[in-house]
CSV table of C-alpha atoms and ligand atoms in Angstrom, one decimal:
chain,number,residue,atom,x,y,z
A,160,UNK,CA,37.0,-29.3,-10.4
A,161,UNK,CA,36.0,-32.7,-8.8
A,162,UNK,CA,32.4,-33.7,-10.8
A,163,UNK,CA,30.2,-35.9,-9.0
A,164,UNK,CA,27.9,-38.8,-10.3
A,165,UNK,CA,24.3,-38.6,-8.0
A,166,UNK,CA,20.5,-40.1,-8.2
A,167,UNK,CA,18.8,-37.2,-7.3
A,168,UNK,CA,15.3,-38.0,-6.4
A,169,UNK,CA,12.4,-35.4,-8.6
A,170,UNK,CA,10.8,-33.1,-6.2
A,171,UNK,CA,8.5,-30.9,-8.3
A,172,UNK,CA,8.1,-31.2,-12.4
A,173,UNK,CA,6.8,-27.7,-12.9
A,174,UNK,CA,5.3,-27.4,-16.8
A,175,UNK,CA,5.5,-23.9,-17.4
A,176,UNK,CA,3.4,-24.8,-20.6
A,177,UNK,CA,3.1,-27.0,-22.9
A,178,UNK,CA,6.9,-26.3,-24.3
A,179,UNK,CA,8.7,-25.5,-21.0
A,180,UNK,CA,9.1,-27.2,-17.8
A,181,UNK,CA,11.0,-26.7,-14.7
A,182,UNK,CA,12.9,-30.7,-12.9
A,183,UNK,CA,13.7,-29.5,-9.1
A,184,UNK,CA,15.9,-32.4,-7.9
A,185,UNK,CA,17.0,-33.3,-5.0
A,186,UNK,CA,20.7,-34.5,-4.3
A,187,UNK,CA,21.3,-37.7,-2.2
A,188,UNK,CA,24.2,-35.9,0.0
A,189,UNK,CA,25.1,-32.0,0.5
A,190,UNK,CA,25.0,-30.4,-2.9
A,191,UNK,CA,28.6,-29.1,-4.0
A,192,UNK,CA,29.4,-25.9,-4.9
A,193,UNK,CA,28.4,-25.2,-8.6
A,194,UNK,CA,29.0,-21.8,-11.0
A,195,UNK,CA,26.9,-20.1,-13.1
A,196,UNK,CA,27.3,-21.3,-16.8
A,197,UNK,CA,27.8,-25.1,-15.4
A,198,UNK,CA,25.8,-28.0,-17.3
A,199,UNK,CA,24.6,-31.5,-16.1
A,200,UNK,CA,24.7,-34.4,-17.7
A,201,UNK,CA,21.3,-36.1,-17.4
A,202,UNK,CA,20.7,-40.1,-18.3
A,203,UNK,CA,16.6,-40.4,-19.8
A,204,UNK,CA,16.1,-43.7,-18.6
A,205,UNK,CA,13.0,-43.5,-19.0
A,206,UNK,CA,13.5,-43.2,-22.7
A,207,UNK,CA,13.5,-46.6,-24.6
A,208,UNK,CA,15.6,-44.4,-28.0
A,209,UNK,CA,17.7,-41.8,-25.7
A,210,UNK,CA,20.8,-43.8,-25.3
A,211,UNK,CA,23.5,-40.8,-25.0
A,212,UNK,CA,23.0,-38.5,-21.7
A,213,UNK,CA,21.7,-34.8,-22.6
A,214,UNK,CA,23.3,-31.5,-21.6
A,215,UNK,CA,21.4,-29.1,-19.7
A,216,UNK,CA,22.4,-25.9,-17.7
A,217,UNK,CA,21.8,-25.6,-13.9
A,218,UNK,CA,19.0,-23.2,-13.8
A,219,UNK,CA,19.2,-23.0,-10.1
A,220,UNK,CA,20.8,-24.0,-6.4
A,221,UNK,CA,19.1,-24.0,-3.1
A,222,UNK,CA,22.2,-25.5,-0.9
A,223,UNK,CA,19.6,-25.1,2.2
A,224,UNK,CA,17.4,-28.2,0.8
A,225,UNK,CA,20.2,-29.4,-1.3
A,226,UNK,CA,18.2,-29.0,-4.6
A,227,UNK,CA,19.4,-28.3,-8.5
A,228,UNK,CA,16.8,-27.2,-11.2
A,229,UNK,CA,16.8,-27.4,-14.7
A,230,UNK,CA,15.2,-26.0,-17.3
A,231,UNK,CA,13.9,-27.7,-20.2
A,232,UNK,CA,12.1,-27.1,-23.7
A,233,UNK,CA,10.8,-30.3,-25.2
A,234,UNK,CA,12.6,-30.8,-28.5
A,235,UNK,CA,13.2,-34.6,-28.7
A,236,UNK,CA,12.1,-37.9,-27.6
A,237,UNK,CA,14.6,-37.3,-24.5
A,238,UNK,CA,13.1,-34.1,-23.3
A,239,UNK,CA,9.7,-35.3,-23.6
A,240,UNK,CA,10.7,-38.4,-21.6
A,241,UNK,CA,11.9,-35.7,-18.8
A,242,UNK,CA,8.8,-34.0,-18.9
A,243,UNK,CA,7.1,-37.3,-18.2
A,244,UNK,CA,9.0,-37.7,-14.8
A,245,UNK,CA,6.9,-37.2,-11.5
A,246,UNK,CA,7.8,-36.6,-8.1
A,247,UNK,CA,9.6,-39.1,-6.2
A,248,UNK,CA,11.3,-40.5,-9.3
A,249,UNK,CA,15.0,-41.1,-9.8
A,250,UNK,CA,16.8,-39.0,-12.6
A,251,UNK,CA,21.2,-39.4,-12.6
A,252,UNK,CA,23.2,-36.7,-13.1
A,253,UNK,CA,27.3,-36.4,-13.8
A,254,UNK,CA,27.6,-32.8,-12.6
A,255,UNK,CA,29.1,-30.0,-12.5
A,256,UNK,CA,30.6,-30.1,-16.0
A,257,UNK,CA,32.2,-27.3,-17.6
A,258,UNK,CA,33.7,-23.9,-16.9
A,259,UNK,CA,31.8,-20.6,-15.1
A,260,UNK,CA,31.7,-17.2,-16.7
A,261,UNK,CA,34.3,-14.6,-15.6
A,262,UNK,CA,33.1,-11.7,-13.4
A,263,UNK,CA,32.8,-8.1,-15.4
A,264,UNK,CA,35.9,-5.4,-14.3
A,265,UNK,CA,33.0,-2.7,-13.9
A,266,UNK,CA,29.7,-2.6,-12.3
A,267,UNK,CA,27.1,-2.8,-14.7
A,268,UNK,CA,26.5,-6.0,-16.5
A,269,UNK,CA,23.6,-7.1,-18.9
A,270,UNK,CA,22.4,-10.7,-19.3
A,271,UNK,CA,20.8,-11.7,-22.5
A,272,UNK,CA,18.9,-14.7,-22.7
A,273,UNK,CA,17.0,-16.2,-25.5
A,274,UNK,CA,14.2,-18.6,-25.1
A,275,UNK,CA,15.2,-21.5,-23.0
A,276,UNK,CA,19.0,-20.0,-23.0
A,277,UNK,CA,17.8,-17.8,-20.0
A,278,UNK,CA,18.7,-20.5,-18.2
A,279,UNK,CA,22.2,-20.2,-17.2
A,280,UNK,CA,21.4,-16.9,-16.0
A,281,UNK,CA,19.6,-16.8,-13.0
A,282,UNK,CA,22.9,-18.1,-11.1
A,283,UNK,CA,25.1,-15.6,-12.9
A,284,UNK,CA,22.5,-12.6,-11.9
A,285,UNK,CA,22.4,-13.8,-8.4
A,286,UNK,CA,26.2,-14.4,-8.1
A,287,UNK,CA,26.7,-11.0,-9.9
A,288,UNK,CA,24.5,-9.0,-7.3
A,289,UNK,CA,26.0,-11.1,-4.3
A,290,UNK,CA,29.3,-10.2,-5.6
A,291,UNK,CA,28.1,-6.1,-5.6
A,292,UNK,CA,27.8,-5.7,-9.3
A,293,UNK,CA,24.7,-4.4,-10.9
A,294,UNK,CA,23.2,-6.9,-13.9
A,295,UNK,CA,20.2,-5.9,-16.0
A,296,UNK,CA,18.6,-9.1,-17.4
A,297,UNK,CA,17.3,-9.3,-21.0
A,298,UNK,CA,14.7,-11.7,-22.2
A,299,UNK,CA,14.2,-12.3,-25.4
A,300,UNK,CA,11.9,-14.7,-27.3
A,301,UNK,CA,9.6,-15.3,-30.3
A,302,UNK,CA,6.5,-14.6,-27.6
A,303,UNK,CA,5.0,-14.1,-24.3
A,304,UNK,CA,5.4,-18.2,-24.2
A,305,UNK,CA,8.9,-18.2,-24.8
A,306,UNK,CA,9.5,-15.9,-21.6
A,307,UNK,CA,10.1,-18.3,-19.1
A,308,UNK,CA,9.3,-17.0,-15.2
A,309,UNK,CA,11.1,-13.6,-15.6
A,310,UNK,CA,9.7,-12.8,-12.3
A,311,UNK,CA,12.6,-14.6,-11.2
A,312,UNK,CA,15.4,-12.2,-12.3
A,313,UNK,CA,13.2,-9.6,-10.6
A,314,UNK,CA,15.4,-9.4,-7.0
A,315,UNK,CA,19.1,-9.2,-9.0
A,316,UNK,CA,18.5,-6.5,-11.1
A,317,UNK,CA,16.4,-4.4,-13.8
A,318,UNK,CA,14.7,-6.7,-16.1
A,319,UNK,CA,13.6,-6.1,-19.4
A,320,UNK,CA,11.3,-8.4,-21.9
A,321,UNK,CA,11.5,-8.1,-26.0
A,322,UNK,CA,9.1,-10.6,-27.8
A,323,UNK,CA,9.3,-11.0,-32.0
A,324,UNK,CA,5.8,-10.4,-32.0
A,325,UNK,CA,5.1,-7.6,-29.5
A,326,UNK,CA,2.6,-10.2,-27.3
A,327,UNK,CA,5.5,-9.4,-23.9
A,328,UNK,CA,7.5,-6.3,-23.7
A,329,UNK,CA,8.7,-4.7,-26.5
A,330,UNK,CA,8.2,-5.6,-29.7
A,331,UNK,CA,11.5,-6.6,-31.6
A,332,UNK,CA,14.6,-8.7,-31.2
A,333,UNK,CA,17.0,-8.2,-28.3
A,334,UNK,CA,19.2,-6.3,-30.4
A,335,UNK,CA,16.4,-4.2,-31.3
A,336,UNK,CA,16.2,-3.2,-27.5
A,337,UNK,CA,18.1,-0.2,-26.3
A,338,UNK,CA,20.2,-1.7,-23.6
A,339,UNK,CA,21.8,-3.2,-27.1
A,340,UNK,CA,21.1,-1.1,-29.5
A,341,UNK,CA,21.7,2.5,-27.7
A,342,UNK,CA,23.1,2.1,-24.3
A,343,UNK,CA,25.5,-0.7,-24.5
A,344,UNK,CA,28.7,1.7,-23.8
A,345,UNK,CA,27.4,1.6,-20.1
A,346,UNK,CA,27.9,-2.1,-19.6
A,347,UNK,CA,31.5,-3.2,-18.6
A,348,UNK,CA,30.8,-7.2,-19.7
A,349,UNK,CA,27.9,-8.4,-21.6
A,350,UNK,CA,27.1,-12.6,-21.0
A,351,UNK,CA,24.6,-14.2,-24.0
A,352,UNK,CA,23.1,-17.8,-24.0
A,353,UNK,CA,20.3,-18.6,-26.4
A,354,UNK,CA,20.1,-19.3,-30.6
A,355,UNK,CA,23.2,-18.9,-32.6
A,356,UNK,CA,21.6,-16.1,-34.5
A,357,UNK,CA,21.1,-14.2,-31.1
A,358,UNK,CA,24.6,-14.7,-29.8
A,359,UNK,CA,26.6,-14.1,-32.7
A,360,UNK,CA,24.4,-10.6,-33.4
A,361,UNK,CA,24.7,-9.9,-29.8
A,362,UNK,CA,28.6,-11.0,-30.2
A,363,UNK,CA,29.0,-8.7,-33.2
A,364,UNK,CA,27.6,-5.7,-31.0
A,365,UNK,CA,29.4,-5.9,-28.1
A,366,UNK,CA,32.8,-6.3,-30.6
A,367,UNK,CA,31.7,-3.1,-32.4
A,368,UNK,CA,31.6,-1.1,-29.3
A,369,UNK,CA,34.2,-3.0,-27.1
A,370,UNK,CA,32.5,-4.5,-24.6
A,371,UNK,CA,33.8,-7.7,-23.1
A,372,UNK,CA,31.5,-10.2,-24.2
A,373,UNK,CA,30.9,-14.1,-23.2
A,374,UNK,CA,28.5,-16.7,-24.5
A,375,UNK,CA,27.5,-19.9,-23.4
A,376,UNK,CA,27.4,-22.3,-26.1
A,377,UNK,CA,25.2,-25.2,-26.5
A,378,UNK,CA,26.9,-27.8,-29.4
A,379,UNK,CA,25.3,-31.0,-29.4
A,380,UNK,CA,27.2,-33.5,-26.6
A,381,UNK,CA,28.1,-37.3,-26.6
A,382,UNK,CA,30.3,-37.9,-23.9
A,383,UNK,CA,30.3,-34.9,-22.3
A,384,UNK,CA,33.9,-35.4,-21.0
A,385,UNK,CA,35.7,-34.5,-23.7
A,386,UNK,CA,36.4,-37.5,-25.0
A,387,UNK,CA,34.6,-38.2,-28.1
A,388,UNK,CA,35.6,-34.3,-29.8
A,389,UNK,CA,31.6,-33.9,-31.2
A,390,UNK,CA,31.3,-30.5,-29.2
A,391,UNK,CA,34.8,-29.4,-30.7
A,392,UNK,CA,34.5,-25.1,-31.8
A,393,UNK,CA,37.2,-22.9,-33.2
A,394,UNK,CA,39.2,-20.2,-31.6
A,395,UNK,CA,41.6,-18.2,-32.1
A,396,UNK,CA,43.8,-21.1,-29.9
A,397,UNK,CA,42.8,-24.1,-32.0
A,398,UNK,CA,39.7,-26.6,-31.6
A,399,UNK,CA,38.1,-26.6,-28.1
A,400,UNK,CA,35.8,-28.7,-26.7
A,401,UNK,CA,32.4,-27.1,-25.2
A,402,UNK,CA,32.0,-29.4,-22.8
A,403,UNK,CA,35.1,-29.0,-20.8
A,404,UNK,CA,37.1,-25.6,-22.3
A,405,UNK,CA,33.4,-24.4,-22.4
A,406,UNK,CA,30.5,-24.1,-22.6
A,407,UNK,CA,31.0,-20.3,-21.5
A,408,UNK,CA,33.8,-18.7,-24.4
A,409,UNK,CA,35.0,-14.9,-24.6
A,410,UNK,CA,33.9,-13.8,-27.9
A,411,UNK,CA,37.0,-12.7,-28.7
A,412,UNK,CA,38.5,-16.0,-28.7
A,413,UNK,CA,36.0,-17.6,-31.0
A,414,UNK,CA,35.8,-17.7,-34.9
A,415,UNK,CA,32.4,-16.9,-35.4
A,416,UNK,CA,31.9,-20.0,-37.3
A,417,UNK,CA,29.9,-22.0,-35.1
A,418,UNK,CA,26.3,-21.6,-36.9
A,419,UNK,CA,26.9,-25.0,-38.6
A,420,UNK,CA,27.8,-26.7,-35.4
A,421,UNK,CA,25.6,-26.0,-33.0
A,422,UNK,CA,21.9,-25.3,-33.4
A,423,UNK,CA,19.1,-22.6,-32.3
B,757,LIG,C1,25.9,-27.0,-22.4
B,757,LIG,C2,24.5,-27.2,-22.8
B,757,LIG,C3,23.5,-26.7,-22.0
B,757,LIG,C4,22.2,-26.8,-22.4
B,757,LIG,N1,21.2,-26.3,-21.6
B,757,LIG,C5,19.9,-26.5,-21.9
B,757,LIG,C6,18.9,-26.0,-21.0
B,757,LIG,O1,19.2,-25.5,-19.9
B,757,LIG,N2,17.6,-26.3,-21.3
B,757,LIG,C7,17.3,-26.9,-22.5
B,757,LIG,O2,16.1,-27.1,-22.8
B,757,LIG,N3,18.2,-27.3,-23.4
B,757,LIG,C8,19.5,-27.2,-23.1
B,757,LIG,N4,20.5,-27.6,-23.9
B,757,LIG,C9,20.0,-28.3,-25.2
B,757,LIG,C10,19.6,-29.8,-24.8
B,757,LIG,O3,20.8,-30.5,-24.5
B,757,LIG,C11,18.9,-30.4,-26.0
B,757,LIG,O4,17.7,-29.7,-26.3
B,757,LIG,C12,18.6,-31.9,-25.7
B,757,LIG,O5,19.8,-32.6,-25.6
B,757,LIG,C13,17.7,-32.5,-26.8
B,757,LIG,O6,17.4,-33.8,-26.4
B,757,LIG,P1,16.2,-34.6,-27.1
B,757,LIG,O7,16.5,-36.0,-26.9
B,757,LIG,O8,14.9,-34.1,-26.5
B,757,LIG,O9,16.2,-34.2,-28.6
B,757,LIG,P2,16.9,-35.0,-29.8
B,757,LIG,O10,16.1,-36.1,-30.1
B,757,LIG,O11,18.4,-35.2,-29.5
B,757,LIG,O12,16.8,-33.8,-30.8
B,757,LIG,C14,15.5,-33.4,-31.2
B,757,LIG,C15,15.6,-32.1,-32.0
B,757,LIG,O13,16.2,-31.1,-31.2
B,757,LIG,C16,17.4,-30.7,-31.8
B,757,LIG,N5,18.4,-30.4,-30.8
B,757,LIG,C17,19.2,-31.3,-30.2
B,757,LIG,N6,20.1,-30.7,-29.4
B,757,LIG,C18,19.9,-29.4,-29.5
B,757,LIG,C19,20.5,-28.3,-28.9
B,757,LIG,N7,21.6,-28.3,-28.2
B,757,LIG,N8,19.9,-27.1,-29.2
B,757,LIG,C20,18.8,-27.0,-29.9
B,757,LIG,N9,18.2,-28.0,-30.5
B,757,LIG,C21,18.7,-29.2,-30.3
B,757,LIG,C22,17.8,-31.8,-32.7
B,757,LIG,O14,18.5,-31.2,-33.8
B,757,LIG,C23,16.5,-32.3,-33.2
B,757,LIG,O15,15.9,-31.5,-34.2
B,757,LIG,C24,21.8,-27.5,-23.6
B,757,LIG,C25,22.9,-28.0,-24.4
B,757,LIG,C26,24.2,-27.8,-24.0
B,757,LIG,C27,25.3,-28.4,-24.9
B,758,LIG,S1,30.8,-34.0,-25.8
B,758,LIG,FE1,32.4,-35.4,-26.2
B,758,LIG,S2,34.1,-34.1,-26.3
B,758,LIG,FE2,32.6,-32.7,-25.8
């Protein structure tokens, strides 16, 4: 798939709070075409020690105004030079990098998102329902702060909230919830994105009860192109890079072994 290199000019900076915020940006010429589960690679100029690009998922498309959003927790000096950024400023992108998840063979899907790992979902849930299937969205997180504008999922499908400490939803972790932990045999795929822990539980589930089951992984990036082998994960095919095989990998194909590569 042909990837693009764009200034897109910052539209709105939304801070969801002080963790979170929301770039919209807007592309220079009409936006290509880009799948749930694909990333960005985003230069920090504005960052005098963020010298590699970082990886972000595209949170959403509007290909009416020719917009992109991401979604970004401020972990580093790079995302905290994003969160800086105001309207009218200049942010470049390589996009769209990596591979799309697969659609499910039946009609009920669930979406499990962690934290800031939501984030590849909202495109999946809106192709998903587009496409006639029926997704319920999970959100999980630590608490009510870490549920990021679950409102949004709202018009794709049921959506249900879990916090660790009861402050949103239901208290518990997502595998605590019963779409996990009693009612899993109704879903025909199940798609994951959020800390290791989370995927490789939710990973373990879905194997147990043989569900279909793909995550999107987020190894820390260099290049981005596959070039420099830093995002490199085992399956059952040999070593595969996550920024081009991936980010998005069956479960099935992996060995589970990527704790101590990638981080929560
Ligand atoms: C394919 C892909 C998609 C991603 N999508 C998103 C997204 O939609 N929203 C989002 O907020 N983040 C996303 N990430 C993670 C994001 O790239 C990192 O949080 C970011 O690069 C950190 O940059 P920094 O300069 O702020 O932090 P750094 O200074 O590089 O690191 C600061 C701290 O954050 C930790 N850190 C660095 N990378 C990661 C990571 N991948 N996960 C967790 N902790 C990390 C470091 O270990 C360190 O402790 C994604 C990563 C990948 C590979
Ligand atoms: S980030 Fe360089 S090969 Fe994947």
């Amino acid at each position: 798939m042909k990837k693009f290199i764009h200034d897109f000019e910052v539209t709105r900076n939304h801070h969801i709070s002080s963790d979170y915020f929301a770039l919209y940006l807007k592309c220079p010429v009409s936006l290509p075409q880009i799948f749930p589960g694909q990333f960005a690679e985003v230069l920090v100029s504005n960052s005098t020690t963020t010298y590699l690009r970082r990886p972000f998922s595209i949170y959403d498309t509007d290909y009416n105004t020719n917009e992109l959003a991401l979604l970004i927790k401020k972990v580093g000096d790079g995302t905290q030079a994003l969160a800086r950024l105001k309207k009218g400023d200049s942010l470049n992108l390589v996009y769209p990098l990596g591979n799309t998840f697969s659609m499910p063979s039946g009609e009920k899907a669930l979406l499990v998102g962690g934290g800031v790992g939501i984030a590849p979902m909202l495109l999946l849930a809106r192709i998903l329902k587009q496409k006639g299937f029926s997704p319920d969205i999970l959100i999980g997180g630590r608490s009510a702060g870490d549920i990021l504008e679950p409102e949004k999922y709202a018009p794709y499908g049921e959506v249900f909230i879990t916090t660790d400490d009861g402050s949103a939803g239901t208290k518990g972790m997502v595998t605590q919830h019963p779409a996990l932990s009693e009612n899993i045999g109704e879903y025909s795929a199940i798609y994951a994105c959020g800390p290791d822990p989370m995927m490789k539980a939710v990973a373990h589930l879905a194997s147990a009860n043989n569900v279909p089951c793909e995550i999107s992984l987020e190894n820390t990036m260099a290049c981005g192109i596959g070039a420099c082998l830093c995002c490199v994960v085992e399956t059952v095919e040999g070593n595969k890079t996550t920024c081009i095989d991936g980010p998005v990998f069956d479960t099935r194909r992996l060995k589970l072994q990527w704790d101590s590569k990638s981080k929560v």
